[in-house]
Coordinates of C-alpha atoms in Angstrom, one line a residue:
M701 CA -28.4 165.7 -36.8
T702 CA -27.5 169.0 -38.6
T703 CA -25.7 169.3 -41.9
K704 CA -22.6 170.4 -40.1
D705 CA -22.5 167.2 -38.0
F706 CA -23.1 164.9 -41.1
L707 CA -20.2 166.2 -43.3
P708 CA -17.3 165.0 -41.0
L709 CA -18.9 161.6 -40.7
A710 CA -19.3 161.2 -44.5
R711 CA -15.7 162.2 -45.0
A712 CA -14.5 159.5 -42.5
M713 CA -16.6 156.8 -44.1
A714 CA -15.2 157.6 -47.6
L715 CA -11.7 157.5 -46.3
F716 CA -12.2 154.1 -44.7
G717 CA -13.6 152.7 -47.9
C718 CA -10.5 153.8 -49.9
V719 CA -8.2 152.2 -47.3
L720 CA -10.2 148.9 -47.5
L721 CA -10.1 148.9 -51.3
S722 CA -6.3 149.5 -51.3
V723 CA -5.8 146.6 -48.9
R724 CA -7.8 144.2 -51.1
I725 CA -5.9 145.3 -54.3
A726 CA -2.6 144.7 -52.5
D727 CA -3.7 141.2 -51.4
A728 CA -4.8 140.3 -54.9
Q729 CA -1.4 141.4 -56.2
Q730 CA 0.5 139.2 -53.7
P731 CA 1.4 135.7 -55.3
K732 CA -0.4 132.8 -53.5
P733 CA 1.6 129.7 -52.8
E734 CA 0.3 126.7 -54.8
G735 CA -0.4 123.6 -52.6
P736 CA -0.6 120.0 -53.7
L737 CA -3.7 118.8 -55.5
E738 CA -5.8 116.7 -53.1
L739 CA -7.0 113.2 -54.3
A740 CA -9.3 110.8 -52.6
Q741 CA -8.3 107.2 -51.9
V742 CA -10.9 106.1 -54.5
D743 CA -9.1 108.0 -57.2
V744 CA -6.0 105.7 -57.0
S745 CA -5.4 102.0 -56.8
K746 CA -2.4 99.8 -56.0
A747 CA -1.5 97.4 -58.7
V748 CA -1.9 93.7 -57.6
R749 CA -1.5 90.5 -59.5
Q750 CA -4.7 88.4 -59.8
D751 CA -6.4 85.6 -61.7
I752 CA -9.1 87.1 -63.8
A753 CA -11.5 85.9 -66.6
T754 CA -14.6 87.0 -68.5
E755 CA -17.6 85.3 -67.0
V756 CA -20.5 83.9 -69.0
R757 CA -23.4 82.9 -66.7
I758 CA -25.6 79.9 -67.7
A759 CA -28.6 78.2 -66.2
G760 CA -30.4 75.0 -66.9
S761 CA -31.6 71.6 -65.5
L762 CA -29.5 68.5 -64.9
T763 CA -30.2 65.4 -67.1
P764 CA -28.3 62.1 -67.2
I765 CA -26.2 61.8 -70.2
R766 CA -26.8 58.1 -70.6
R767 CA -30.3 56.7 -70.5
S768 CA -32.1 53.7 -71.9
N769 CA -35.8 53.7 -72.7
L770 CA -36.9 50.1 -72.7
T771 CA -39.8 49.1 -74.9
S772 CA -41.5 45.7 -75.6
R773 CA -40.2 43.9 -78.6
I774 CA -43.0 41.3 -78.4
S775 CA -46.7 41.4 -77.5
S776 CA -47.1 39.3 -74.4
T777 CA -47.9 39.2 -70.7
I778 CA -45.4 40.3 -68.0
L779 CA -44.6 37.4 -65.7
E780 CA -41.8 39.0 -63.7
L781 CA -41.1 42.7 -63.0
P782 CA -38.5 42.7 -60.1
V783 CA -37.5 46.4 -60.1
K784 CA -39.3 49.6 -59.1
I785 CA -38.6 53.3 -59.6
G786 CA -35.5 54.3 -57.7
D787 CA -34.0 50.8 -57.7
V788 CA -30.3 50.5 -58.5
V789 CA -29.5 47.9 -61.2
K790 CA -26.3 46.5 -62.5
A791 CA -25.4 45.5 -66.0
G792 CA -27.0 42.1 -66.7
D793 CA -29.7 42.3 -64.0
L794 CA -33.2 41.0 -65.0
L795 CA -35.6 43.8 -65.6
V796 CA -38.6 42.1 -67.3
R797 CA -39.6 38.5 -68.0
F798 CA -42.5 37.8 -70.4
D799 CA -44.7 34.8 -70.9
T800 CA -42.9 33.0 -73.8
E801 CA -44.9 29.8 -74.1
A802 CA -46.3 30.8 -77.4
L803 CA -43.0 31.9 -78.7
V804 CA -41.4 28.6 -77.7
S805 CA -44.1 26.7 -79.6
A806 CA -43.6 28.9 -82.7
V807 CA -39.8 28.2 -82.7
T808 CA -40.5 24.4 -82.4
A809 CA -43.1 24.5 -85.2
R810 CA -40.8 26.4 -87.6
K811 CA -37.8 24.2 -86.9
A812 CA -40.0 21.2 -87.6
E813 CA -41.0 22.7 -91.0
A814 CA -37.4 23.4 -91.7
D815 CA -36.5 19.8 -90.9
A816 CA -39.3 18.6 -93.3
L817 CA -37.9 20.7 -96.1
S818 CA -34.4 19.4 -95.5
A819 CA -35.7 15.8 -95.9
Q820 CA -37.5 16.8 -99.1
I821 CA -34.3 18.4 -100.4
E822 CA -32.4 15.2 -99.7
L823 CA -35.0 13.2 -101.8
A824 CA -34.9 15.8 -104.5
E825 CA -31.1 15.6 -104.7
V826 CA -31.4 11.8 -105.2
V827 CA -34.0 12.2 -107.9
L828 CA -32.0 14.8 -109.8
E829 CA -28.9 12.6 -109.6
R830 CA -30.8 9.5 -110.9
N831 CA -32.4 11.5 -113.8
T832 CA -29.1 12.9 -114.7
A833 CA -27.6 9.4 -114.9
L834 CA -30.5 8.1 -116.9
G835 CA -30.3 11.0 -119.3
E836 CA -26.6 10.2 -119.9
R837 CA -27.7 6.7 -121.0
G838 CA -30.6 8.1 -123.0
A839 CA -33.2 6.5 -120.7
A840 CA -34.6 9.9 -119.5
S841 CA -35.3 13.1 -121.3
D842 CA -33.7 16.5 -120.6
A843 CA -37.1 17.8 -119.6
T844 CA -37.3 15.3 -116.8
R845 CA -33.8 16.2 -115.6
L846 CA -34.6 19.9 -115.7
E847 CA -37.9 19.4 -113.8
A848 CA -36.0 17.5 -111.1
R849 CA -33.4 20.3 -110.9
A850 CA -36.1 23.0 -110.7
N851 CA -37.8 21.1 -107.9
L852 CA -34.6 20.9 -105.9
L853 CA -33.9 24.6 -106.3
N854 CA -37.4 25.5 -105.2
L855 CA -37.1 23.4 -102.1
R856 CA -33.7 25.0 -101.2
A857 CA -35.3 28.4 -101.5
Q858 CA -38.2 27.4 -99.3
L859 CA -35.7 26.1 -96.7
R860 CA -33.8 29.4 -96.6
S861 CA -37.1 31.2 -96.1
K862 CA -38.0 28.8 -93.3
Q863 CA -34.6 29.2 -91.7
A864 CA -35.1 33.0 -91.7
E865 CA -38.5 32.4 -89.9
V866 CA -36.8 30.2 -87.4
A867 CA -34.2 33.0 -86.7
D868 CA -37.0 35.5 -86.3
S869 CA -38.8 33.3 -83.9
E870 CA -35.7 32.7 -81.8
R871 CA -35.0 36.4 -81.8
S872 CA -38.5 37.1 -80.5
L873 CA -38.0 34.4 -77.9
A874 CA -34.8 36.1 -76.8
Y875 CA -36.8 39.3 -76.2
G876 CA -38.8 37.4 -73.6
E877 CA -36.2 38.6 -71.1
L878 CA -34.9 42.1 -70.8
R879 CA -31.8 42.8 -68.8
A880 CA -29.9 46.0 -67.9
E881 CA -27.3 47.1 -70.4
F882 CA -25.4 49.3 -67.9
N883 CA -25.3 50.2 -64.2
G884 CA -28.0 52.7 -63.5
V885 CA -31.2 53.6 -61.7
V886 CA -34.8 53.0 -62.7
S887 CA -36.3 56.4 -63.3
S888 CA -39.8 55.4 -64.6
R889 CA -41.9 52.2 -64.9
P890 CA -45.4 52.7 -66.4
V891 CA -46.3 48.9 -66.4
E892 CA -47.2 46.4 -63.8
Q893 CA -46.6 42.7 -63.3
G894 CA -49.3 40.6 -65.0
Q895 CA -50.1 43.3 -67.5
T896 CA -50.3 42.3 -71.2
V897 CA -48.5 44.8 -73.3
A898 CA -48.5 45.4 -77.0
L899 CA -45.5 45.5 -79.4
N900 CA -43.3 48.6 -78.7
A901 CA -45.1 49.5 -75.5
E902 CA -43.0 51.6 -73.1
L903 CA -41.7 49.4 -70.2
M904 CA -39.2 51.5 -68.1
T905 CA -36.3 54.0 -68.3
I906 CA -32.9 53.3 -66.9
V907 CA -30.5 56.3 -66.3
D908 CA -26.8 56.4 -65.5
L909 CA -26.3 59.1 -62.8
S910 CA -22.5 58.9 -62.9
R911 CA -22.4 61.6 -65.5
M912 CA -24.8 64.4 -65.8
E913 CA -25.4 67.2 -68.3
V914 CA -26.7 70.7 -68.2
D915 CA -28.6 72.0 -71.3
A916 CA -28.1 75.8 -71.0
G917 CA -28.8 78.7 -73.3
V918 CA -26.0 81.2 -74.0
P919 CA -26.9 84.6 -75.7
T920 CA -25.7 84.8 -79.2
S921 CA -23.7 87.8 -78.3
R922 CA -21.6 85.7 -75.9
I923 CA -21.4 82.4 -77.8
P924 CA -18.2 83.4 -79.7
L925 CA -16.4 83.3 -76.3
V926 CA -17.5 79.7 -75.6
K927 CA -15.2 76.9 -76.6
L928 CA -15.2 73.1 -76.2
E929 CA -13.5 71.8 -73.1
Q930 CA -13.9 75.1 -71.3
P931 CA -14.3 74.6 -67.5
V932 CA -17.5 75.6 -65.8
E933 CA -18.2 76.1 -62.1
L934 CA -21.8 75.0 -61.3
S935 CA -24.0 75.6 -58.3
V936 CA -26.8 73.2 -57.9
E937 CA -30.1 73.9 -56.1
G938 CA -30.0 72.2 -52.7
F939 CA -26.2 72.3 -52.3
A940 CA -25.6 75.7 -50.8
G941 CA -22.0 76.8 -50.6
R942 CA -20.8 73.9 -52.8
T943 CA -19.8 74.0 -56.5
F944 CA -19.4 71.2 -59.0
A945 CA -16.8 71.2 -61.8
G946 CA -18.0 70.7 -65.4
K947 CA -16.8 71.4 -68.9
V948 CA -18.4 72.3 -72.2
M949 CA -18.9 69.1 -74.3
R950 CA -21.1 70.2 -77.1
I951 CA -22.3 73.5 -78.7
S952 CA -25.4 73.6 -80.9
P953 CA -24.7 74.9 -84.4
T954 CA -27.9 77.0 -84.4
A955 CA -29.8 79.3 -82.1
V956 CA -33.1 78.2 -80.5
A957 CA -36.0 79.2 -82.7
G958 CA -37.8 82.3 -81.4
S959 CA -34.9 83.3 -79.1
R960 CA -31.4 84.7 -79.3
A961 CA -29.7 81.9 -77.4
V962 CA -27.6 78.9 -78.4
R963 CA -27.8 75.6 -76.5
V964 CA -24.5 74.7 -74.8
F965 CA -24.2 71.2 -73.1
V966 CA -22.0 71.0 -70.0
A967 CA -21.0 67.6 -68.6
I968 CA -20.6 67.0 -64.9
E969 CA -19.0 64.0 -63.2
N970 CA -21.4 62.7 -60.5
N971 CA -19.2 60.0 -58.9
E972 CA -20.7 60.6 -55.5
G973 CA -24.2 60.1 -56.8
L974 CA -25.4 63.3 -55.1
L975 CA -27.0 64.9 -58.2
R976 CA -30.4 63.9 -59.7
G977 CA -32.0 64.6 -63.0
G978 CA -34.2 67.8 -63.1
M979 CA -32.2 69.7 -60.5
F980 CA -31.9 73.4 -61.4
T981 CA -28.3 74.6 -62.0
T982 CA -26.5 77.9 -62.5
G983 CA -23.0 78.2 -63.6
I984 CA -20.1 80.5 -64.5
L985 CA -18.2 79.8 -67.7
K986 CA -14.8 81.4 -67.5
V987 CA -13.5 82.9 -70.8
D988 CA -10.1 84.5 -71.5
D989 CA -8.9 83.1 -68.2
Q990 CA -5.6 84.7 -67.3
K991 CA -3.4 83.8 -64.3
N992 CA -1.3 86.1 -62.2
V993 CA -1.7 89.3 -64.3
I994 CA -2.0 93.0 -63.5
A995 CA -5.2 94.6 -64.7
L996 CA -6.4 98.2 -64.3
P997 CA -9.7 99.9 -64.8
A998 CA -10.1 101.2 -68.3
S999 CA -10.3 104.7 -66.9
A1000 CA -6.7 104.5 -65.8
I1001 CA -5.5 104.1 -69.4
R1002 CA -4.4 107.4 -71.1
H1003 CA -3.2 108.2 -74.6
D1004 CA -1.1 110.9 -76.1
T1005 CA 1.1 111.4 -79.2
E1006 CA 3.8 109.2 -77.6
G1007 CA 1.6 106.2 -76.9
T1008 CA -0.4 104.6 -74.1
F1009 CA 0.5 105.4 -70.5
V1010 CA -0.8 105.6 -66.9
L1011 CA 0.0 108.2 -64.2
R1012 CA 2.0 106.6 -61.4
L1013 CA 2.4 108.2 -57.9
E1014 CA 6.0 108.8 -57.0
G1015 CA 6.3 110.5 -53.6
N1016 CA 4.0 113.4 -53.9
A1017 CA 4.1 113.8 -57.7
L1018 CA 2.5 112.0 -60.7
R1019 CA 4.8 110.5 -63.3
R1020 CA 4.1 109.2 -66.8
L1021 CA 4.5 105.5 -67.1
Q1022 CA 4.5 103.8 -70.6
V1023 CA 2.4 100.6 -70.7
H1024 CA 1.3 98.0 -73.2
L1025 CA -2.2 96.6 -73.2
G1026 CA -3.3 93.0 -73.2
T1027 CA -6.6 91.2 -72.8
S1028 CA -9.6 93.4 -72.1
W1029 CA -12.4 92.2 -69.8
T1030 CA -15.3 94.4 -70.8
D1031 CA -17.8 92.9 -68.3
R1032 CA -15.5 93.9 -65.5
N1033 CA -14.1 97.1 -67.1
L1034 CA -10.6 95.9 -66.7
V1035 CA -7.6 95.8 -69.1
Q1036 CA -4.4 93.8 -68.7
V1037 CA -1.3 96.0 -68.6
S1038 CA 2.4 95.3 -68.8
G1039 CA 5.0 97.8 -67.6
V1040 CA 3.3 98.3 -64.2
Q1041 CA 4.9 96.7 -61.2
E1042 CA 2.9 95.1 -58.4
G1043 CA 2.4 97.5 -55.5
E1044 CA 2.7 100.7 -57.5
T1045 CA 0.0 103.4 -57.0
I1046 CA -1.8 104.3 -60.2
V1047 CA -4.4 107.0 -60.8
T1048 CA -7.5 105.1 -61.8
A1049 CA -10.2 107.8 -61.6
P1050 CA -11.4 109.5 -64.8
L1051 CA -9.6 112.8 -64.3
P1052 CA -8.5 113.9 -67.7
D1053 CA -7.0 117.2 -66.5
L1054 CA -4.3 115.5 -64.5
V1055 CA -0.9 115.6 -66.1
A1056 CA 2.5 114.2 -65.3
G1057 CA 4.5 116.4 -62.9
T1058 CA 1.4 117.5 -60.9
T1059 CA 2.0 117.5 -57.1
V1060 CA -0.7 115.7 -55.3
K1061 CA -1.7 114.6 -51.9
V1062 CA -3.8 111.5 -51.4
E1063 CA -6.2 111.4 -48.5
G1064 CA -5.2 108.7 -46.0
L1065 CA -1.7 108.0 -47.6

């Protein structure tokens, strides 16, 4: 291509570039129509009434609240042992009978000694009465009367001591039979019939399964939320899909040594007799329980110089709605609000640039 041929082509390209630049500048100067701001469905929520509470989770093992550890009150041989582990017993049922032959003999001997002292006292009373009468006539000295009185007092003291021994012997004889103090189940029995046991030897344990207890640890950061009589929903290992109702009965005044947990005792009624000691249990303790309230995510709450508000969708525009805050459930990131009606659509996404009056379009609405 010669120079003559190139010059017309260059002039044409320069002219086309100027025209294209003019078109772009003209387009930039034209005002663009502003469309609605698009929001996703996850950016808004409909206000609904609900029951809500802060949940404190607990875990522990079941133990019977009432239990009786029976020990031997005497040293003797077991003659009867009619119950085994797992047997159901009723109040008054015989649990253990000991050989009491030696105890019966001891009671008989001490009663005989007491009777002998009573006879000596009768004689001493007669002697004192006679010496007193003789002393009044001058036939006996005061020393004789005082000696008779001292002898009588000494015998009476011996009789009181012997009567106490008789009572102790009869009490020991009464321990020859042990009976159930309440309705329950035998949970342990380390002895056998025919065995000779020592004083205070462990015989058996009776538990009342009608009322159980969970000894659970609650973190110290959550313990201020726990109150007596608070309801607890409990799930017990082995009972899938079923919960048991309980309530807080006792709270330890101190944390467990070496941990940051406080012991909380939850009672459960076990009228059906399904639960057993040692079963692992988890539960949800509901705190700040509120019924039929409207709660919004904390991100929906906005603040300005006029107060606290939310952005409500009215048609295709956002409007400022004044609200008042109530209970806050930090574990669920929810805040109770008043001033919002059920069914209203509220912006709940953390979009700080949104302002009242903005035209929006919500995808899917």
